[in-house]
């Protein structure tokens, strides 16, 4: 059996940790054609099977009796290792010296499903960036917003606070819309006067059109407007609030964070799988074949002439950085960064066009124009 | 141009089974992928929903002004006094007469929609009993058409397999919606209506 990806768990995980990680990985992979045990290897405390050349991620569960036995071959092979620090222990106590400088996951402050997501990000099956747009009404939910900002940041999320004031609603400016469309999840703190003062139907429709997952945290007594039918619902009750702090209590924060993490992971996987299908469909129209995804999240499309084009897909907003990263992978080969133009601000599209005009390779390509562009490449190579 | 009937709506929280397994993000994704996959080659005919209409309008607008004609929104005049403002986002709106009660007004609207000769396929996703009503009517009026029911987003559409003993409906349980739409809705030869 030749695996495409390799996930390993070493050290001292509990059975409960293992079960939860496995379940979470399987849940995210559900959206893809990849399966644990078939395309994705999953080995626990296996000291025999050597490291392989395929993308590999290792979760090392530390303990007071930690040892670095079995780790050396992986360290030498340059595999990505994520040290996990059990609750109640410090890094120095639980983690072997060689691993202490790596970014650790602290189970004191995050649920073990984070480990599953970290593994999937390391092998390129989930995007590395975790971006959320946290939108709320200043007068009604500042404490809760700050608590969530801190809790999500501790879970390695990049949180943009969209603070809405009592002033008359201002149209989404280009920069703000840009931050929204870069995000995987839009979290709304739906307090009594939040939604109708912040959003028009048209704007909210565009956020949905971009494919962003919406999470509505409902304040007690606030009924969701009909426009929010497609939002993931997380209603709060009075019991979730802490009068001492003025915001929500720790249990509610943890509950919200867990939903954000799983919503983000599942939605990223589903979006990418459908997007890759859109790319395959375009390629088929010009009798081109799409290969398997490689470690950096790119695919090779073989044109009918035999010429290869390296394609990188982004469901978010394509950036000059992603263009540059693709160039590092593709080298002199023809390459394209394929993106979805729906939901992007007109200014962002103009910028993309402008930059595209100055960089010959790789090129930006809107997904619904990919077939046409591939046909053009084909013609170029035949000329 | 060939047309696809979209039967989609959002289960309400007090509707038990329909709501229990409802996945809002998957419903959003399914409808979004449908519009993206077919709108250049097919028109979509549907009765609208306040949570979904603005998203479809935004997708068409971003694809280009010519695609705003590709979606045909039907509304019953039974709701005349409270037409949602999001309907204004659509160019093609058809209003059907209000009859003596809600049930017959809705039936009249659905019959008028499904009388369109160019409809040769339908997609059922999410929703409550109305989805069952639309499915039964579709099966009766378009027996040679392609019918797809999506299970993953939950709601009534996920239960159509149990409802229909025939092989009339293609029932899809996965989340690669775009593939199903490519395979079943964009085939070369139109089926005879």
XYZ file of C-alpha atoms in Angstrom:
576
model
C 0.000 0.000 0.000
C 1.491 3.297 -0.973
C 0.322 6.094 1.236
C 0.134 9.717 0.165
C 0.429 11.174 3.678
C 1.819 9.984 6.973
C 0.490 10.872 10.430
C 2.184 9.469 13.530
C 1.598 9.753 17.230
C 4.567 9.149 19.521
C 5.254 9.520 23.236
C 2.582 9.081 25.905
C -0.891 9.857 24.602
C -3.855 8.615 26.606
C -6.364 6.327 24.890
C -8.899 9.116 25.111
C -6.486 11.496 23.345
C -5.938 8.939 20.599
C -9.639 8.331 20.119
C -10.450 12.017 19.891
C -7.636 12.752 17.472
C -8.605 9.871 15.245
C -12.269 10.897 15.207
C -11.433 14.485 14.379
C -9.036 13.564 11.568
C -11.648 11.226 10.103
C -14.319 13.914 10.358
C -12.220 16.425 8.427
C -11.084 13.845 5.862
C -14.731 12.949 5.284
C -14.948 15.888 2.886
C -12.060 14.540 0.833
C -11.387 11.296 -0.997
C -8.604 10.485 1.440
C -9.103 7.951 4.209
C -7.123 7.046 7.312
C -5.409 3.743 6.746
C -5.755 3.903 2.973
C -4.254 7.100 1.584
C -3.277 8.539 4.940
C -1.088 6.361 7.148
C -1.826 6.553 10.859
C 0.722 4.943 13.163
C 0.759 5.122 16.941
C 3.987 4.528 18.891
C 5.437 2.592 16.034
C 9.202 2.550 16.519
C 9.843 0.251 13.574
C 8.484 1.909 10.436
C 11.079 4.399 9.262
C 10.328 7.925 8.059
C 9.266 8.145 4.445
C 9.529 10.730 1.722
C 5.826 11.591 1.763
C 4.464 14.538 3.786
C 4.713 13.497 7.415
C 3.434 15.020 10.635
C 4.244 13.738 14.088
C 2.436 14.505 17.334
C 4.754 13.870 20.253
C 2.881 13.587 23.541
C 5.200 14.609 26.343
C 5.173 13.301 29.914
C 7.215 13.505 33.109
C 9.013 10.352 32.034
C 9.681 11.586 28.537
C 12.411 10.174 26.412
C 13.555 11.032 22.953
C 13.713 7.384 21.971
C 12.577 6.809 18.440
C 12.578 10.501 17.600
C 16.047 10.825 16.171
C 15.349 9.333 12.722
C 12.437 11.744 12.301
C 14.394 14.749 13.472
C 17.130 13.856 11.015
C 14.624 13.300 8.218
C 13.253 16.782 8.834
C 9.713 15.609 9.606
C 7.383 18.162 11.168
C 7.031 17.395 14.860
C 4.423 18.995 17.087
C 5.196 18.553 20.807
C 2.099 18.217 22.994
C 2.375 19.325 26.601
C -0.134 17.560 28.900
C -2.227 19.656 31.265
C -0.470 20.339 34.539
C 3.076 20.012 33.204
C 5.561 22.559 31.950
C 7.445 22.298 28.670
C 10.750 21.689 30.452
C 9.277 18.799 32.428
C 7.383 17.075 29.659
C 9.290 17.612 26.423
C 12.728 16.326 25.391
C 15.334 19.042 24.984
C 15.562 18.749 21.204
C 11.894 19.557 20.775
C 11.512 22.425 23.246
C 12.212 25.126 20.702
C 9.339 23.972 18.493
C 5.818 25.387 18.755
C 4.086 23.280 21.376
C 0.393 22.581 21.831
C -0.572 23.014 25.480
C -3.468 20.774 26.453
C -3.953 22.979 29.522
C -5.551 25.590 27.332
C -6.828 23.850 24.196
C -8.836 20.759 23.396
C -7.076 17.790 21.894
C -8.894 18.265 18.567
C -6.366 21.066 17.987
C -3.729 18.354 17.653
C -5.692 16.767 14.807
C -5.920 20.090 12.989
C -2.224 20.804 13.526
C -1.352 17.434 11.941
C -3.569 18.108 8.943
C -2.074 21.573 8.506
C 1.457 20.178 8.679
C 0.831 17.757 5.842
C -0.942 20.409 3.790
C -4.496 19.072 3.990
C -5.733 22.146 5.823
C -4.510 25.675 5.157
C -1.959 26.891 7.682
C -3.585 30.229 8.258
C -6.491 30.218 10.662
C -8.317 33.468 10.169
C -11.582 34.564 11.701
C -13.549 37.793 11.451
C -15.187 38.558 14.780
C -18.012 41.021 14.342
C -19.900 42.658 17.215
C -21.583 45.788 18.525
C -19.282 47.740 20.826
C -22.000 48.901 23.182
C -23.380 45.392 23.669
C -20.585 42.803 23.579
C -17.115 44.249 24.105
C -16.160 42.031 27.040
C -17.167 38.839 25.269
C -15.398 39.937 22.084
C -12.146 40.526 23.948
C -12.430 37.178 25.737
C -12.955 35.404 22.428
C -10.113 37.319 20.841
C -7.756 36.088 23.558
C -9.035 32.520 23.587
C -8.872 32.139 19.801
C -5.445 33.786 19.620
C -4.191 31.243 22.164
C -5.431 28.598 19.755
C -3.264 30.091 17.005
C -6.048 31.940 15.243
C -5.551 35.298 13.597
C -8.600 37.243 14.801
C -9.816 40.432 13.190
C -12.129 42.455 15.421
C -14.882 44.140 13.449
C -16.147 46.595 16.037
C -19.392 48.228 15.133
C -20.416 51.484 16.747
C -23.646 53.283 17.252
C -22.839 55.575 14.334
C -24.912 55.029 11.219
C -23.848 51.914 9.363
C -21.020 52.632 6.991
C -20.666 50.568 3.870
C -18.029 47.955 4.076
C -14.883 49.674 2.905
C -12.556 47.788 0.588
C -9.933 47.104 3.268
C -12.505 45.759 5.701
C -14.148 43.575 3.065
C -10.691 42.310 2.200
C -10.145 41.153 5.782
C -13.528 39.461 5.740
C -12.891 37.565 2.518
C -9.508 36.378 3.811
C -11.274 34.694 6.724
C -12.535 31.144 6.959
C -15.187 31.907 9.566
C -17.283 34.989 10.295
C -18.273 34.966 13.965
C -21.173 37.235 14.816
C -22.028 38.158 18.374
C -25.732 38.590 17.747
C -26.816 41.028 20.424
C -30.167 42.858 20.314
C -29.254 45.561 17.820
C -26.313 43.958 16.086
C -27.379 42.350 12.817
C -29.675 44.884 11.198
C -27.371 47.748 12.094
C -24.275 46.028 10.692
C -25.389 44.205 7.568
C -27.528 44.771 4.530
C -28.992 41.699 2.864
C -26.828 42.342 -0.167
C -23.601 42.481 1.842
C -24.441 39.408 3.854
C -25.342 37.586 0.641
C -21.878 38.387 -0.717
C -20.212 37.019 2.402
C -22.146 33.772 1.902
C -21.270 33.839 -1.801
C -17.559 33.877 -0.912
C -18.076 30.565 0.869
C -17.211 31.867 4.323
C -18.747 29.810 7.145
C -20.973 31.897 9.395
C -21.180 31.242 13.132
C -23.920 33.097 14.982
C -23.421 33.346 18.733
C -26.933 34.274 19.846
C -27.444 36.418 22.929
C -30.256 35.323 25.270
C -33.623 36.474 23.990
C -32.299 37.498 20.576
C -34.059 35.596 17.825
C -32.103 35.059 14.634
C -33.426 37.083 11.724
C -34.585 35.062 8.682
C -31.504 36.208 6.794
C -29.333 34.121 9.122
C -30.795 30.764 8.137
C -27.447 29.562 6.785
C -25.481 30.402 9.936
C -24.219 27.747 12.342
C -26.217 28.414 15.504
C -24.638 28.721 18.922
C -27.254 30.166 21.291
C -26.164 31.428 24.698
C -28.304 31.348 27.813
C -28.123 33.557 30.913
C -26.199 30.763 32.634
C -23.340 31.319 30.176
C -22.700 34.823 31.439
C -20.419 35.745 34.296
C -21.520 38.804 36.221
C -18.094 39.093 37.817
C -16.222 39.544 34.543
C -19.040 41.182 32.608
C -18.634 38.790 29.750
C -19.290 35.101 29.258
C -17.898 32.402 31.522
C -14.953 30.130 30.717
C -17.090 27.122 29.877
C -19.029 29.117 27.280
C -15.794 30.499 25.793
C -14.414 26.967 25.514
C -17.650 25.789 23.883
C -17.555 28.619 21.355
C -13.891 27.980 20.562
C -14.533 24.274 20.002
C -17.271 25.106 17.481
C -15.027 27.663 15.749
C -12.226 25.111 15.414
C -14.375 22.321 14.049
C -16.417 24.641 11.786
C -13.241 26.097 10.372
C -11.582 22.721 9.753
C -14.615 21.098 8.153
C -15.497 24.117 6.053
C -11.903 24.505 4.795
C -11.857 20.851 3.705
C -15.275 20.995 1.985
C -14.503 24.269 0.217
C -11.184 22.993 -1.091
C -12.641 19.698 -2.272
C -15.370 21.439 -4.276
C -12.859 23.952 -5.593
C -10.531 21.190 -6.787
C -13.522 19.643 -8.556
C -14.153 22.946 -10.324
C -10.510 22.920 -11.444
C -10.750 19.316 -12.658
C -13.873 20.141 -14.635
C -12.158 23.065 -16.335
C -9.112 20.929 -17.144
C -11.309 18.182 -18.607
C -12.766 20.634 -21.072
C -9.369 21.009 -22.695
C -8.567 17.308 -22.366
C -6.034 17.906 -19.636
C -5.477 15.562 -16.690
C -5.146 16.685 -13.068
C -2.666 14.748 -10.916
C -2.723 14.170 -7.169
C -2.161 16.996 -4.766
C 1.409 17.227 -3.641
C 2.670 18.357 -0.275
C 2.525 22.080 -0.860
C -1.131 21.896 -1.846
C -0.470 22.259 -5.543
C -1.390 19.909 -8.382
C 0.165 19.231 -11.738
C -2.082 19.510 -14.764
C -0.839 17.657 -17.817
C -2.045 19.224 -21.040
C -2.941 17.110 -24.064
C 0.426 18.012 -25.594
C 2.222 16.515 -22.596
C 3.219 19.883 -21.180
C 2.869 20.312 -17.408
C 1.335 23.272 -15.621
C 1.736 23.539 -11.848
C -1.464 24.824 -10.301
C -2.005 26.088 -6.795
C -5.568 26.622 -5.611
C -6.744 29.153 -3.062
C -10.281 29.429 -1.768
C -9.479 32.668 0.028
C -7.812 35.769 -1.365
C -4.752 35.249 -3.554
C -1.788 37.345 -2.463
C 1.600 38.282 -3.869
C 3.054 36.008 -1.188
C 1.138 33.016 -2.500
C 2.322 33.874 -5.994
C 5.897 33.972 -4.763
C 5.510 30.702 -2.847
C 4.212 29.050 -6.003
C 7.169 30.306 -7.987
C 9.503 28.679 -5.452
C 7.771 25.338 -6.008
C 7.354 25.563 -9.758
C 10.672 27.108 -10.721
C 10.772 27.828 -14.454
C 7.755 25.565 -15.211
C 4.473 27.153 -16.210
C 2.412 27.777 -13.111
C -0.934 29.288 -12.167
C -2.529 30.419 -8.948
C -6.208 29.603 -9.396
C -8.703 31.521 -7.309
C -12.416 32.148 -6.981
C -13.314 35.713 -7.907
C -16.854 35.549 -6.499
C -17.265 37.654 -3.378
C -14.008 39.560 -3.757
C -14.114 43.327 -3.631
C -13.747 45.125 -6.948
C -10.584 46.839 -5.637
C -9.025 43.480 -4.796
C -9.755 42.251 -8.315
C -8.195 45.352 -9.816
C -5.092 44.830 -7.696
C -4.883 41.203 -8.772
C -5.172 42.228 -12.401
C -2.527 44.912 -11.974
C -0.047 42.564 -10.298
C -0.847 39.858 -12.833
C 0.103 42.243 -15.570
C 3.582 42.623 -14.084
C 4.387 39.008 -13.226
C 4.674 36.720 -16.230
C 4.897 33.450 -14.378
C 3.182 32.222 -12.236
C -0.089 33.717 -13.425
C -3.333 34.482 -11.627
C -6.301 32.670 -13.119
C -9.947 32.905 -12.121
C -11.253 29.375 -11.822
C -14.086 29.855 -14.305
C -11.537 31.013 -16.921
C -9.072 28.181 -16.342
C -10.102 26.085 -19.353
C -9.683 29.051 -21.641
C -6.242 29.860 -20.173
C -5.065 26.257 -20.388
C -6.117 26.182 -24.033
C -4.005 29.287 -24.552
C -0.985 27.622 -22.931
C -1.516 24.620 -25.152
C -1.549 26.846 -28.220
C 1.615 28.605 -27.020
C 3.452 25.338 -26.611
C 2.379 24.168 -30.064
C 3.475 27.365 -31.735
C -31.828 27.111 -22.658
C -32.306 24.122 -20.357
C -33.529 24.877 -16.856
C -33.032 23.380 -13.423
C -35.677 23.531 -10.696
C -34.151 24.271 -7.302
C -36.115 23.119 -4.278
C -34.241 24.447 -1.259
C -35.110 26.000 2.050
C -33.923 26.244 5.639
C -35.432 24.004 8.360
C -36.769 25.961 11.325
C -35.598 25.182 14.884
C -39.024 23.983 16.016
C -39.264 21.362 13.289
C -37.748 18.386 15.044
C -36.197 15.874 12.716
C -35.732 18.300 9.861
C -33.710 20.620 12.066
C -31.825 18.037 14.058
C -29.447 16.959 11.311
C -29.549 20.192 9.383
C -26.071 21.485 8.497
C -26.276 25.166 7.551
C -22.765 25.373 6.104
C -23.350 22.383 3.837
C -26.637 23.870 2.609
C -24.818 27.128 1.864
C -22.070 25.200 0.051
C -24.475 23.012 -1.950
C -26.474 25.965 -3.305
C -23.352 28.013 -3.904
C -21.688 25.180 -5.818
C -24.863 24.555 -7.828
C -25.033 28.138 -9.035
C -21.291 28.240 -9.766
C -21.376 24.926 -11.635
C -24.427 25.406 -13.872
C -25.252 29.078 -14.277
C -23.322 29.591 -17.490
C -25.155 26.790 -19.233
C -28.503 26.491 -17.463
C -31.163 28.694 -15.925
C -32.265 28.077 -12.360
C -35.954 28.294 -11.448
C -36.972 28.523 -7.807
C -39.314 30.042 -5.230
C -36.755 31.983 -3.202
C -35.864 32.036 0.502
C -34.761 35.061 2.543
C -31.569 33.359 3.726
C -30.581 32.028 0.292
C -31.840 34.567 -2.269
C -29.207 37.240 -1.464
C -26.377 34.715 -1.839
C -27.583 33.583 -5.267
C -28.012 37.197 -6.349
C -24.444 38.001 -5.255
C -22.961 35.061 -7.161
C -24.759 36.042 -10.369
C -23.791 39.688 -9.975
C -20.125 38.810 -9.501
C -20.085 36.514 -12.499
C -21.284 39.331 -14.707
C -24.415 41.247 -15.523
C -25.505 38.763 -18.162
C -25.905 36.069 -15.493
C -28.526 37.993 -13.603
C -30.968 36.786 -16.215
C -30.118 33.198 -15.502
C -32.100 32.896 -12.286
C -35.898 33.020 -12.372
C -37.557 33.791 -9.066
C -41.211 32.873 -8.535
C -43.300 34.383 -5.757
C -46.916 33.861 -4.797
C -49.087 36.949 -4.380
C -50.421 35.306 -1.263
C -47.396 36.957 0.401
C -47.987 40.252 -1.363
C -48.009 42.321 1.765
C -44.690 41.004 2.965
C -42.476 40.403 -0.036
C -38.914 40.287 1.261
C -36.760 43.167 0.093
C -34.089 40.790 -1.145
C -36.391 39.936 -4.080
C -35.424 43.308 -5.537
C -31.985 41.850 -6.137
C -33.450 39.762 -8.925
C -34.311 40.971 -12.374
C -36.526 38.055 -13.353
C -39.460 37.829 -10.974
C -42.757 36.148 -11.714
C -45.751 36.601 -9.421
C -48.441 33.952 -9.369
C -52.029 34.614 -8.215
C -53.144 34.290 -4.595
C -55.959 31.743 -4.263
C -58.298 31.098 -1.355
C -55.645 29.793 1.048
C -51.874 29.370 1.476
C -51.824 25.751 0.423
C -53.605 26.261 -2.897
C -51.644 29.460 -3.596
C -48.374 27.579 -3.170
C -49.617 24.725 -5.325
C -50.581 27.192 -8.039
C -47.090 28.727 -7.934
C -45.383 25.345 -8.068
C -47.533 24.115 -10.934
C -46.775 27.259 -12.892
C -43.032 26.880 -12.277
C -43.023 23.245 -13.283
C -45.069 23.940 -16.406
C -41.953 25.496 -17.886
C -41.061 23.200 -20.772
C -37.290 23.704 -20.517
C -36.997 22.313 -16.974
C -35.414 18.893 -17.239
C -33.735 18.535 -13.860
C -34.238 19.351 -10.198
C -32.061 19.606 -7.110
C -33.623 19.052 -3.659
C -31.711 20.237 -0.606
C -32.510 21.026 3.056
C -36.044 22.202 3.777
C -39.184 20.893 5.455
C -42.501 19.476 4.205
C -42.537 21.878 1.263
C -39.631 19.925 -0.205
C -41.755 16.755 -0.115
C -44.634 18.608 -1.817
C -42.343 19.902 -4.535
C -40.753 16.501 -5.023
C -44.103 14.735 -5.438
C -45.244 17.337 -7.927
C -41.967 17.210 -9.838
C -42.097 13.430 -10.098
C -45.643 13.662 -11.432
C -45.109 16.491 -13.932
C -41.578 15.667 -15.100
C -41.277 11.883 -14.941
C -38.382 11.801 -17.406
C -36.338 14.479 -15.734
C -33.188 14.137 -13.625
C -33.794 14.524 -9.889
C -30.979 14.904 -7.376
C -31.487 14.847 -3.598
C -28.586 15.923 -1.384
C -28.367 14.175 1.979
C -25.394 15.785 3.724
C -27.054 19.172 4.426
C -29.916 17.356 6.216
C -33.530 18.522 6.349
C -36.356 17.014 4.313
C -34.219 16.390 1.218
C -32.125 13.934 3.240
C -35.297 11.886 3.716
C -36.393 11.725 0.110
C -34.729 8.347 -0.323
C -37.196 6.884 2.137
C -40.075 8.733 0.561
C -39.554 7.654 -2.992
C -39.324 3.961 -3.671
C -38.598 4.597 -7.327
C -35.215 5.050 -8.904
C -36.390 8.469 -10.031
C -34.117 10.344 -7.646
C -30.315 10.201 -7.476
C -29.471 10.382 -3.802
C -26.041 11.799 -2.931
C -24.554 11.527 0.554
C -21.146 13.148 0.076
C -19.974 16.750 0.158
C -18.317 17.045 -3.252
C -21.460 18.706 -4.579
C -19.817 20.189 -7.606
C -18.931 16.738 -8.901
C -22.541 15.555 -8.694
C -23.749 18.641 -10.496
C -21.136 18.235 -13.225
C -21.950 14.566 -13.693
C -25.736 14.743 -13.631
C -26.748 18.222 -14.708
C -24.277 19.140 -17.400
C -24.445 16.019 -19.520
C -24.515 16.605 -23.266
C -27.912 15.307 -24.293
C -31.071 16.825 -22.816
C -33.526 14.216 -21.503
C -36.947 14.342 -23.120
C -39.623 16.020 -21.058
